[in-house]
Amino acid sequence: MNIRLRSGVLGLGVAAIAAAGLATVAPTRAEEPKTGGTFKLVGAGDVYSFDPASARTAALFLHRGLTRTLLAFPTSDDAAVAGAPVADLAEAVPEAEEGGLVYRFTIREGAQWGSDPARQITAEDAVRGFKRLCNPVQPTYAPTYYIGIISGFAEFCQGFAAVSPEVDAIRDYIQNNDVAGLEIEDDRTLKITLEQPTPDFLSILALMSSAPVAAEMLDHLPNSPDFRRNYVSSGPYQVEDYVLNESVSLERNPAWNADSDPLRKAYVDRIEVAFGTPDAGKTQRMIEASDIDGYFDLSIATADLTRIMANPEDPQLLQFADGAVNPALVLNIQSPNNNGALANPLVRQAISHAVNKAAVVQVGGGPAVKRPTAQILTSNVDGYEEFDLYPTPDSEGDAAKAKAMLAEAGYPNGVELKFSYAAGGRYELYAAALQADLAKAGVNLIMQPAPSRTVYTQMYQNKNAVRGGAWDLGMTSVKPDWVGDSARTMIVPMFHGEACESSSTNWICYNNPEVNALIDAALTATSGEEAAEAWRKADRLIMADAPIIPLITGKISLYASARLRNTSINLLFNNVDPTLVWLDE
């Protein structure tokens, strides 16, 4: 893992830095933190889902200041530290009881909701957070982390699926139905009972999806504009104003008790994010002019990065490995096009040999920040072991070998693939880089760019579009939801075939019984080492099938304004921690 941070990084000594595999860290400034001011960011667009039950990277940045969880992942430039859950709302990280089946959490006294009046956060609020996960308004990946793990959660979610997606019906179901494995022992103590020992359960609990939720939030549809504007905070900040697709501003939450929060300092008075600037180059100019302080949901454009990397010791440059494979190509094995060519593993393997990953590296910022990869798991994840089943000279592709394999598979004249991907930004550039080199191997692409939401909802997640051949090739990212024991988040959603027909993430209905068995073995392992070995084998077996072609991995590059201090990166949301930064002005 390779991170460069400016002032305020944790005090790692030389030995600790070497052990963590970190790059040289910029010198730490000696100033004392200052309180006050407004932390300003610019984003390409509004967050897709603000609701904690379904929040992803950019939304998680906001929720670091708004929402507390029983456990949380700490902000640290050491991957080993960043991947170890610590107590947040809970008084302590609990030890498993009854053979790994029971966990007890006691919520800190003095941890309060930003309600009117303020009140103690309770075990009942924690249960409510779990129950909202499988609401019928916004189906999300999150329940899969708890179904089959928390006793009775599957049955609760099955009943919830039949509920009308309306406020009153949702509230009634949550209030009048229980989950067997969620037991309120007293106002501040929650007992969680599992169906089976789960080695990564504490990490799952550190995700935002299971955050306690205030009772008032049942008055609003999940993730609706009203939900966003009226969100009841448990963190040091609260929503002051939320204009959908325009901006969000956070102000101090007067109910927040710093003594009850070991993770957040809340130095700045306000956090403001303006949406609607998809041009990373424009954002970079605003940061360099000190008009804003940083990126919200983009990273430095390739052209700017080339210029900035000429001075690699620039203290405003923040670089870190996020553990993502981005981009990766998804092959629609259900497509009837080309007489069902993509159902043939030899065709998929031929395409894997044809791609020029070196060209994609250049688009991504060059070898100083990106490198080719040939597998799903990355070095931030337990179970990672580097391998490449489809090596080519200098990762530039092997057109001759790919052509020969296509001919062997029965396609001597090549194949024509409908390539659907998100328009704009780097994905447009990645697609263009791939097109010419694939054509040399007889893989001709019909380019189908569209807005990101359209591509995902109308193409990838649309079973009729998948089976009808509306697309053959897709482009996405595969990213761990946390650092460490997170292999399930990279492999289960796309490659567990048990429920592929109803899955919104296993788009192509990939279903290999051997892979399924390895996944199940990992999920029920009795130790982290046993789980990691199963994930390692699953990664290799999936790549032998080649339903996906990982392209590159590496570092994200951000830039901070000259006044921003303590820019430690949180690897859960891949940005500076807004509750730790302070302003020198």
Coordinates of C-alpha atoms in Angstrom, one line a residue:
M1 CA 0.0 0.0 0.0
N2 CA 1.4 3.4 -1.0
I3 CA 0.2 6.6 0.7
R4 CA 1.6 10.1 0.9
L5 CA -0.2 12.4 3.4
R6 CA 0.5 15.9 4.5
S7 CA 0.5 17.3 8.0
G8 CA -1.2 15.4 10.9
V9 CA -0.5 11.8 9.8
L10 CA -0.2 9.4 12.6
G11 CA 3.2 9.3 14.3
L12 CA 4.7 6.3 12.5
G13 CA 8.3 5.7 13.1
V14 CA 10.7 4.6 10.3
A15 CA 10.3 0.9 11.3
A16 CA 6.5 1.2 11.3
I17 CA 6.5 2.9 7.9
A18 CA 8.7 0.1 6.4
A19 CA 6.5 -2.6 7.9
A20 CA 3.3 -1.0 6.4
G21 CA 4.9 -0.7 3.0
L22 CA 4.2 3.0 2.8
A23 CA 5.8 5.6 0.6
T24 CA 7.7 8.5 2.1
V25 CA 5.3 10.6 4.1
A26 CA 5.4 14.4 3.7
P27 CA 6.9 16.1 6.8
T28 CA 4.4 16.7 9.6
R29 CA 3.9 20.3 10.5
A30 CA 4.2 21.3 14.1
E31 CA 1.1 23.6 14.3
E32 CA -1.5 22.9 16.9
P33 CA -5.0 22.2 15.4
K34 CA -7.3 25.2 15.0
T35 CA -11.0 25.2 15.4
G36 CA -13.4 27.0 13.1
G37 CA -13.9 27.7 9.4
T38 CA -15.7 26.0 6.5
F39 CA -14.3 23.0 4.7
K40 CA -15.3 23.3 1.1
L41 CA -15.4 20.6 -1.6
V42 CA -16.7 20.3 -5.2
G43 CA -18.3 17.1 -6.6
A44 CA -19.3 15.9 -10.0
G45 CA -22.8 15.1 -8.8
D46 CA -25.1 14.3 -5.9
V47 CA -24.6 11.1 -4.0
Y48 CA -26.5 8.2 -5.5
S49 CA -27.7 7.1 -2.1
F50 CA -27.5 9.2 1.0
D51 CA -29.4 6.7 3.2
P52 CA -27.0 4.9 5.5
A53 CA -28.6 1.6 4.5
S54 CA -27.2 1.9 1.0
A55 CA -24.6 4.7 1.2
R56 CA -21.4 4.2 -0.8
T57 CA -18.1 6.0 -1.0
A58 CA -19.0 9.7 -1.5
A59 CA -22.0 9.4 0.9
L60 CA -19.8 7.7 3.5
F61 CA -17.6 10.8 3.5
L62 CA -20.6 12.9 4.6
H63 CA -21.7 10.2 7.1
R64 CA -18.3 10.2 8.8
G65 CA -19.5 13.6 10.2
L66 CA -23.2 12.8 10.5
T67 CA -23.6 9.2 11.6
R68 CA -22.0 6.9 14.2
T69 CA -22.0 3.1 14.1
L70 CA -21.5 0.6 16.9
L71 CA -18.1 -0.1 15.6
A72 CA -16.1 1.8 13.0
F73 CA -13.0 1.6 10.9
P74 CA -10.3 4.1 12.1
T75 CA -8.7 6.7 9.9
S76 CA -5.1 5.5 9.5
D77 CA -2.4 5.4 6.8
D78 CA -1.5 1.9 8.0
A79 CA -3.7 -0.7 6.3
A80 CA -3.4 -3.1 9.2
V81 CA -4.8 -0.4 11.5
A82 CA -7.4 0.8 9.0
G83 CA -8.9 -2.7 8.7
A84 CA -9.3 -3.4 12.4
P85 CA -12.7 -2.3 13.7
V86 CA -12.7 -0.1 16.8
A87 CA -15.4 0.9 19.2
D88 CA -17.5 3.9 18.2
L89 CA -21.0 4.1 19.7
A90 CA -20.2 0.8 21.6
E91 CA -18.2 1.1 24.8
A92 CA -15.8 -1.6 23.5
V93 CA -15.2 -4.2 20.8
P94 CA -17.0 -7.2 22.2
E95 CA -15.5 -10.7 22.5
A96 CA -17.6 -13.4 20.9
E97 CA -19.6 -15.6 23.3
E98 CA -21.1 -19.1 23.0
G99 CA -18.7 -20.4 20.4
G100 CA -18.8 -17.3 18.3
L101 CA -22.6 -17.1 18.1
V102 CA -23.3 -14.2 20.5
Y103 CA -22.1 -10.6 20.7
R104 CA -23.1 -8.0 23.2
F105 CA -22.8 -4.2 22.7
T106 CA -23.3 -1.5 25.3
I107 CA -23.9 2.0 23.8
R108 CA -21.8 4.8 25.4
E109 CA -23.7 6.9 27.9
G110 CA -23.9 10.5 26.6
A111 CA -24.0 9.6 22.9
Q112 CA -27.0 11.6 21.7
W113 CA -29.3 12.1 18.8
G114 CA -29.4 15.6 17.3
S115 CA -33.1 15.6 18.0
D116 CA -35.3 18.3 19.6
P117 CA -34.7 17.8 22.5
A118 CA -31.5 15.8 22.3
R119 CA -31.7 12.2 23.7
Q120 CA -29.6 9.2 24.4
I121 CA -29.0 6.8 21.5
T122 CA -30.4 3.4 22.6
A123 CA -30.3 -0.3 21.7
E124 CA -33.8 0.1 20.2
D125 CA -32.3 2.7 17.8
A126 CA -29.6 0.1 16.8
V127 CA -32.2 -2.5 16.1
R128 CA -34.2 -0.1 14.0
G129 CA -31.0 0.5 11.9
F130 CA -30.8 -3.2 11.1
K131 CA -34.5 -3.5 10.3
R132 CA -34.4 -0.7 7.8
L133 CA -31.8 -2.5 5.7
C134 CA -34.3 -4.6 3.6
N135 CA -36.9 -2.0 3.2
P136 CA -39.0 -2.3 -0.1
V137 CA -38.3 1.2 -1.3
Q138 CA -34.6 0.9 -2.1
P139 CA -33.3 -2.7 -2.4
T140 CA -29.6 -2.7 -1.8
Y141 CA -26.6 -5.1 -1.5
A142 CA -26.4 -4.5 2.3
P143 CA -28.9 -7.1 3.6
T144 CA -26.8 -9.8 2.0
Y145 CA -24.2 -9.1 4.7
Y146 CA -26.7 -10.0 7.4
I147 CA -29.1 -12.5 5.8
G148 CA -28.0 -16.0 6.9
I149 CA -25.7 -14.5 9.6
I150 CA -28.0 -12.8 12.1
S151 CA -30.6 -15.3 13.4
G152 CA -34.0 -14.6 11.9
F153 CA -32.9 -11.8 9.6
A154 CA -33.8 -13.7 6.5
E155 CA -37.3 -14.3 7.6
F156 CA -37.7 -10.7 8.6
C157 CA -36.5 -9.5 5.2
Q158 CA -38.8 -12.0 3.4
G159 CA -41.8 -10.5 5.1
F160 CA -40.6 -6.9 4.5
A161 CA -40.4 -7.6 0.7
A162 CA -44.2 -7.9 0.6
V163 CA -44.8 -4.6 2.3
S164 CA -46.1 -1.6 0.4
P165 CA -43.3 0.9 -0.3
E166 CA -45.0 3.7 1.7
V167 CA -44.1 5.4 4.9
D168 CA -46.9 4.1 7.1
A169 CA -46.6 0.5 5.9
I170 CA -42.8 0.5 6.4
R171 CA -43.1 2.0 9.9
D172 CA -45.8 -0.5 10.9
Y173 CA -43.7 -3.4 9.7
I174 CA -40.6 -2.3 11.5
Q175 CA -42.4 -1.5 14.7
N176 CA -44.5 -4.7 14.8
N177 CA -42.0 -7.3 13.7
D178 CA -39.0 -8.6 15.5
V179 CA -35.7 -10.2 14.4
A180 CA -34.9 -13.2 16.5
G181 CA -31.2 -12.5 16.7
L182 CA -31.6 -8.8 17.8
E183 CA -32.5 -8.7 21.5
I184 CA -32.7 -5.5 23.6
E185 CA -31.4 -6.5 27.0
D186 CA -31.7 -3.0 28.5
D187 CA -31.8 0.6 27.1
R188 CA -28.2 0.6 26.1
T189 CA -27.4 -3.1 25.6
L190 CA -28.0 -5.1 22.4
K191 CA -27.4 -8.8 22.1
I192 CA -26.8 -10.2 18.6
T193 CA -27.2 -13.9 18.0
L194 CA -25.7 -15.4 14.8
E195 CA -26.9 -18.5 12.9
Q196 CA -23.3 -19.6 12.5
P197 CA -19.8 -18.3 13.5
T198 CA -18.8 -15.6 11.0
P199 CA -15.1 -14.6 11.0
D200 CA -15.6 -11.1 9.5
F201 CA -18.8 -10.2 11.4
L202 CA -17.2 -7.4 13.5
S203 CA -16.0 -5.8 10.2
I204 CA -19.5 -6.0 8.8
L205 CA -20.8 -4.2 11.8
A206 CA -18.3 -1.4 11.2
L207 CA -20.1 -0.6 7.9
M208 CA -22.4 2.4 7.7
S209 CA -25.3 0.2 6.6
S210 CA -26.0 -1.1 10.1
A211 CA -25.9 2.4 11.8
P212 CA -28.5 3.1 14.4
V213 CA -31.3 5.2 13.1
A214 CA -33.5 7.7 15.0
A215 CA -37.3 7.0 15.2
E216 CA -38.1 10.2 13.4
M217 CA -36.5 8.9 10.2
L218 CA -39.4 6.4 9.8
D219 CA -41.5 9.5 8.9
H220 CA -39.7 9.7 5.5
L221 CA -39.2 7.3 2.6
P222 CA -35.7 5.8 2.6
N223 CA -33.3 8.0 0.6
S224 CA -36.0 10.5 -0.4
P225 CA -35.2 14.2 -0.6
D226 CA -37.2 14.7 2.7
F227 CA -35.1 11.9 4.3
R228 CA -31.9 13.8 3.3
R229 CA -33.1 17.2 4.5
N230 CA -34.5 16.0 7.8
Y231 CA -31.8 13.5 8.7
V232 CA -31.3 13.2 12.4
S233 CA -27.6 13.1 13.2
S234 CA -25.6 11.1 15.8
G235 CA -22.3 12.6 14.8
P236 CA -20.6 16.0 15.3
Y237 CA -22.4 17.6 12.3
Q238 CA -25.9 17.8 11.1
V239 CA -27.6 18.7 7.8
E240 CA -28.1 22.4 7.6
D241 CA -29.4 22.4 4.0
Y242 CA -29.6 19.9 1.2
V243 CA -30.6 21.0 -2.3
L244 CA -30.9 17.9 -4.4
N245 CA -28.3 17.8 -7.3
E246 CA -26.9 21.2 -6.2
S247 CA -25.3 21.2 -2.7
V248 CA -25.2 20.0 0.8
S249 CA -24.1 21.9 3.8
L250 CA -23.3 20.5 7.3
E251 CA -23.2 22.5 10.5
R252 CA -22.2 21.6 14.1
N253 CA -24.6 19.3 15.9
P254 CA -25.1 20.8 19.3
A255 CA -26.2 17.5 20.8
W256 CA -22.8 15.8 20.0
N257 CA -20.8 15.0 23.0
A258 CA -17.1 14.9 22.3
D259 CA -16.4 12.9 25.4
S260 CA -18.6 10.1 24.0
D261 CA -16.8 10.0 20.7
P262 CA -13.2 8.6 20.5
L263 CA -12.8 8.9 16.8
R264 CA -14.0 12.4 15.7
K265 CA -12.5 15.8 16.6
A266 CA -14.7 18.1 14.5
Y267 CA -12.3 21.0 14.2
V268 CA -14.1 22.8 11.3
D269 CA -17.5 24.6 11.9
R270 CA -19.0 23.7 8.6
I271 CA -18.6 21.3 5.7
E272 CA -20.0 22.4 2.3
V273 CA -20.1 20.4 -0.9
A274 CA -21.2 21.9 -4.2
F275 CA -22.4 19.4 -6.9
G276 CA -22.3 19.8 -10.7
T277 CA -18.6 20.1 -11.6
P278 CA -17.8 16.8 -13.5
D279 CA -14.6 18.4 -14.9
A280 CA -11.7 17.3 -12.6
G281 CA -9.5 19.8 -14.3
K282 CA -11.7 22.7 -13.3
T283 CA -11.9 21.3 -9.8
Q284 CA -8.1 21.1 -9.7
R285 CA -7.8 24.8 -10.7
M286 CA -10.2 25.8 -7.9
I287 CA -8.2 23.9 -5.3
E288 CA -4.9 25.4 -6.5
A289 CA -6.5 28.9 -6.3
S290 CA -7.7 28.0 -2.8
D291 CA -11.3 28.7 -3.8
I292 CA -12.1 25.2 -2.4
D293 CA -10.3 22.6 -0.3
G294 CA -10.6 19.4 -2.1
Y295 CA -12.3 16.8 -4.3
F296 CA -15.6 15.2 -3.2
D297 CA -16.1 12.3 -5.7
L298 CA -13.4 12.7 -8.4
S299 CA -9.7 12.5 -8.4
I300 CA -6.9 14.4 -10.2
A301 CA -7.3 14.3 -14.0
T302 CA -4.5 12.5 -15.9
A303 CA -3.2 15.7 -17.5
D304 CA -3.0 17.5 -14.2
L305 CA -1.4 14.5 -12.5
T306 CA 1.4 14.4 -15.0
R307 CA 2.2 18.0 -14.2
I308 CA 1.9 17.6 -10.4
M309 CA 3.9 14.4 -10.3
A310 CA 6.9 16.5 -11.7
N311 CA 7.1 17.5 -8.0
P312 CA 6.4 14.3 -6.2
E313 CA 7.1 15.9 -2.8
D314 CA 4.3 18.4 -3.2
P315 CA 2.8 18.3 0.3
Q316 CA -0.7 19.0 -1.2
L317 CA -0.6 15.8 -3.2
L318 CA -2.4 12.9 -1.5
Q319 CA -1.8 9.4 -2.9
F320 CA -3.1 6.1 -1.6
A321 CA -4.0 2.6 -2.7
D322 CA -7.7 2.1 -2.4
G323 CA -7.6 -1.6 -3.2
A324 CA -10.0 -1.3 -6.2
V325 CA -9.7 -3.0 -9.6
N326 CA -10.9 -0.1 -11.7
P327 CA -11.8 -0.6 -14.4
A328 CA -12.7 -4.2 -15.1
L329 CA -14.5 -5.6 -18.1
V330 CA -17.6 -7.8 -17.5
L331 CA -18.4 -10.4 -20.2
N332 CA -22.1 -11.1 -20.6
I333 CA -22.1 -14.9 -20.7
Q334 CA -25.9 -14.9 -21.2
S335 CA -25.8 -12.9 -24.4
P336 CA -27.1 -14.7 -27.5
N337 CA -25.1 -12.5 -29.9
N338 CA -22.4 -14.2 -32.1
N339 CA -24.3 -17.5 -31.6
G340 CA -23.7 -17.2 -27.9
A341 CA -19.9 -16.8 -28.2
L342 CA -19.4 -15.4 -24.7
A343 CA -20.8 -18.5 -23.1
N344 CA -17.7 -20.3 -24.4
P345 CA -14.8 -20.0 -21.9
L346 CA -12.3 -20.2 -24.8
V347 CA -13.7 -17.0 -26.3
R348 CA -13.6 -15.2 -23.0
Q349 CA -10.0 -16.3 -22.5
A350 CA -9.1 -15.1 -26.0
I351 CA -10.4 -11.7 -25.1
S352 CA -8.4 -11.8 -21.9
H353 CA -5.3 -12.2 -24.0
A354 CA -6.3 -9.5 -26.4
V355 CA -6.7 -6.5 -24.0
N356 CA -3.8 -4.0 -23.9
K357 CA -3.7 -3.2 -20.2
A358 CA -0.6 -1.0 -20.6
A359 CA -2.7 1.4 -22.6
V360 CA -5.3 1.5 -19.9
V361 CA -2.5 2.2 -17.3
Q362 CA -1.5 5.3 -19.4
V363 CA -5.0 6.6 -19.4
G364 CA -5.3 6.0 -15.7
G365 CA -2.3 8.2 -15.0
G366 CA 0.7 6.1 -15.9
P367 CA 2.8 3.5 -14.2
A368 CA 3.7 5.9 -11.4
V369 CA 0.2 5.5 -10.0
K370 CA -1.4 2.5 -11.8
R371 CA -0.4 -1.0 -12.8
P372 CA -1.9 -3.9 -14.7
T373 CA -3.7 -6.6 -12.7
A374 CA -5.1 -10.0 -13.6
Q375 CA -7.2 -11.0 -10.7
I376 CA -10.1 -9.9 -8.5
L377 CA -8.5 -9.6 -5.1
T378 CA -6.0 -6.8 -4.4
S379 CA -3.2 -6.4 -1.9
N380 CA -5.4 -4.6 0.6
V381 CA -7.5 -7.7 1.0
D382 CA -6.8 -10.9 3.0
G383 CA -6.5 -13.9 0.6
Y384 CA -4.6 -11.9 -2.1
E385 CA -1.9 -13.8 -3.9
E386 CA -0.6 -12.4 -7.1
F387 CA -1.1 -14.5 -10.3
D388 CA -1.8 -13.9 -14.0
L389 CA -3.5 -16.7 -16.1
Y390 CA -3.3 -14.5 -19.2
P391 CA 0.1 -12.9 -19.4
T392 CA 1.1 -10.9 -22.5
P393 CA 4.4 -9.2 -23.3
D394 CA 4.6 -6.0 -21.2
S395 CA 0.9 -6.3 -20.6
E396 CA 0.2 -4.9 -24.1
G397 CA -2.0 -7.8 -25.3
D398 CA -1.3 -10.6 -27.7
A399 CA -3.4 -10.2 -30.8
A400 CA -2.0 -13.2 -32.6
K401 CA -2.7 -15.6 -29.7
A402 CA -6.2 -14.1 -29.2
K403 CA -7.0 -14.6 -32.9
A404 CA -5.8 -18.2 -32.8
M405 CA -7.9 -18.9 -29.7
L406 CA -11.0 -17.4 -31.3
A407 CA -10.5 -19.5 -34.4
E408 CA -10.1 -22.6 -32.2
A409 CA -13.4 -21.7 -30.6
G410 CA -15.1 -21.5 -34.0
Y411 CA -14.8 -17.8 -34.7
P412 CA -12.1 -17.4 -37.3
N413 CA -13.5 -14.1 -38.4
G414 CA -13.7 -12.7 -34.9
V415 CA -16.6 -11.5 -32.9
E416 CA -18.6 -8.2 -32.7
L417 CA -19.4 -7.1 -29.1
K418 CA -21.8 -4.4 -27.9
F419 CA -19.8 -2.4 -25.4
S420 CA -22.0 -0.5 -22.8
Y421 CA -20.2 1.8 -20.4
A422 CA -20.7 5.0 -18.5
A423 CA -20.1 8.0 -20.7
G424 CA -17.8 10.8 -19.7
G425 CA -14.7 10.9 -17.5
R426 CA -12.0 8.2 -17.6
Y427 CA -14.4 5.4 -18.6
E428 CA -14.8 7.1 -22.0
L429 CA -11.0 7.3 -22.4
Y430 CA -10.5 3.7 -21.2
A431 CA -13.1 2.5 -23.7
A432 CA -11.4 4.3 -26.6
A433 CA -8.0 2.9 -25.5
L434 CA -9.4 -0.7 -25.6
Q435 CA -11.2 -0.4 -28.9
A436 CA -8.2 -0.2 -31.3
D437 CA -6.2 -3.0 -29.6
L438 CA -9.1 -5.4 -29.4
A439 CA -9.9 -4.8 -33.1
K440 CA -6.4 -6.1 -33.9
A441 CA -7.4 -9.4 -32.4
G442 CA -10.7 -9.6 -34.2
V443 CA -12.8 -8.3 -31.3
N444 CA -14.8 -5.5 -32.8
L445 CA -16.6 -3.2 -30.4
I446 CA -19.9 -1.5 -31.0
M447 CA -19.6 1.5 -28.6
Q448 CA -22.7 2.1 -26.5
P449 CA -21.9 5.0 -24.0
A450 CA -24.7 6.3 -21.8
P451 CA -25.2 8.1 -18.5
S452 CA -23.9 5.9 -15.6
R453 CA -27.4 5.4 -14.0
T454 CA -28.8 4.3 -17.4
V455 CA -26.0 1.8 -18.0
Y456 CA -26.4 0.2 -14.6
T457 CA -30.2 0.1 -14.3
Q458 CA -31.2 -0.4 -17.9
M459 CA -28.3 -2.6 -19.0
Y460 CA -26.3 -4.4 -16.3
Q461 CA -29.1 -4.9 -13.8
N462 CA -31.9 -5.5 -16.4
K463 CA -32.3 -9.2 -16.8
N464 CA -34.1 -8.8 -20.1
A465 CA -31.3 -6.6 -21.5
V466 CA -28.7 -9.2 -20.3
R467 CA -30.5 -12.2 -21.8
G468 CA -31.6 -10.3 -24.9
G469 CA -28.0 -9.3 -25.8
A470 CA -28.5 -5.6 -25.4
W471 CA -24.9 -5.6 -24.2
D472 CA -22.0 -8.0 -24.5
L473 CA -19.3 -6.1 -22.7
G474 CA -19.5 -3.9 -19.6
M475 CA -17.1 -1.8 -17.6
T476 CA -17.2 -1.4 -13.9
S477 CA -15.0 -1.4 -10.8
V478 CA -14.6 -4.1 -8.1
K479 CA -13.7 -2.6 -4.8
P480 CA -13.5 -3.9 -1.3
D481 CA -16.0 -2.3 1.1
W482 CA -13.2 -2.2 3.7
V483 CA -9.5 -3.1 4.2
G484 CA -8.5 -6.5 5.4
D485 CA -11.0 -9.4 5.8
S486 CA -13.2 -8.0 3.0
A487 CA -12.8 -10.5 0.2
R488 CA -16.5 -11.3 0.4
T489 CA -17.3 -7.8 -0.8
M490 CA -15.3 -8.3 -4.0
I491 CA -16.4 -11.9 -4.8
V492 CA -19.8 -12.6 -3.4
P493 CA -21.9 -9.9 -5.1
M494 CA -20.8 -10.7 -8.7
F495 CA -19.9 -14.4 -8.5
H496 CA -22.0 -16.3 -6.0
G497 CA -24.5 -18.0 -8.2
E498 CA -26.9 -19.4 -5.6
A499 CA -29.4 -16.6 -6.1
C500 CA -28.2 -15.1 -9.4
E501 CA -31.7 -14.9 -10.8
S502 CA -32.8 -12.4 -8.2
S503 CA -29.4 -10.7 -7.6
S504 CA -29.0 -7.1 -8.6
T505 CA -25.2 -7.4 -8.5
N506 CA -24.5 -10.8 -10.3
W507 CA -25.6 -9.3 -13.5
I508 CA -24.6 -12.1 -15.8
C509 CA -25.9 -14.9 -13.6
Y510 CA -22.4 -16.4 -13.2
N511 CA -23.0 -19.7 -11.4
N512 CA -20.1 -22.1 -10.9
P513 CA -20.8 -24.8 -8.2
E514 CA -17.1 -25.0 -7.3
V515 CA -16.9 -21.3 -6.8
N516 CA -20.1 -21.3 -4.8
A517 CA -18.6 -24.0 -2.5
L518 CA -15.4 -22.1 -2.0
I519 CA -17.4 -18.9 -1.1
D520 CA -19.6 -20.9 1.3
A521 CA -16.5 -22.3 2.9
A522 CA -14.9 -18.9 3.3
L523 CA -18.1 -17.4 4.8
T524 CA -18.4 -20.2 7.4
A525 CA -14.7 -20.5 8.2
T526 CA -13.6 -20.9 11.8
S527 CA -10.6 -18.6 11.3
G528 CA -9.5 -15.7 9.2
E529 CA -6.6 -17.8 7.8
E530 CA -9.0 -20.5 6.7
A531 CA -11.3 -17.9 5.1
A532 CA -8.4 -16.3 3.3
E533 CA -7.3 -19.6 1.7
A534 CA -10.8 -20.2 0.4
W535 CA -11.0 -16.7 -1.1
R536 CA -7.6 -17.3 -2.7
K537 CA -8.8 -20.4 -4.4
A538 CA -12.0 -18.8 -5.5
D539 CA -10.2 -15.9 -7.1
R540 CA -8.1 -18.2 -9.2
L541 CA -11.0 -20.4 -10.2
I542 CA -13.1 -17.4 -11.3
M543 CA -10.3 -16.1 -13.4
A544 CA -9.9 -19.5 -15.1
D545 CA -13.5 -19.1 -16.2
A546 CA -12.9 -15.5 -17.3
P547 CA -16.3 -13.9 -16.8
I548 CA -14.4 -10.7 -15.9
I549 CA -11.2 -9.1 -17.1
P550 CA -9.5 -7.0 -14.4
L551 CA -7.5 -4.3 -16.0
I552 CA -5.7 -2.0 -13.6
T553 CA -5.3 -1.2 -9.9
G554 CA -3.1 1.3 -8.1
K555 CA -3.3 4.6 -6.3
I556 CA -5.9 7.3 -6.1
S557 CA -4.5 10.8 -6.4
L558 CA -6.2 13.7 -4.6
Y559 CA -5.1 17.3 -4.0
A560 CA -5.7 19.5 -0.9
S561 CA -5.8 23.2 -0.6
A562 CA -2.8 25.0 0.9
R563 CA -4.8 25.8 4.0
L564 CA -6.0 22.3 4.8
R565 CA -4.2 20.4 7.5
N566 CA -4.3 16.9 9.0
T567 CA -5.3 15.3 5.7
S568 CA -5.3 11.7 6.9
I569 CA -7.0 9.4 4.4
N570 CA -9.8 7.1 5.5
L571 CA -9.7 4.0 3.4
L572 CA -13.4 3.3 3.9
F573 CA -14.4 6.3 1.7
N574 CA -11.1 7.1 0.1
N575 CA -10.9 10.8 1.1
V576 CA -9.6 12.9 3.9
D577 CA -11.5 12.4 7.2
P578 CA -13.8 15.5 7.5
T579 CA -13.9 15.1 11.2
L580 CA -10.1 15.4 11.6
V581 CA -9.1 18.1 9.2
W582 CA -8.5 21.7 10.3
L583 CA -7.9 24.9 8.5
D584 CA -4.7 27.1 8.8
E585 CA -5.9 30.6 8.0

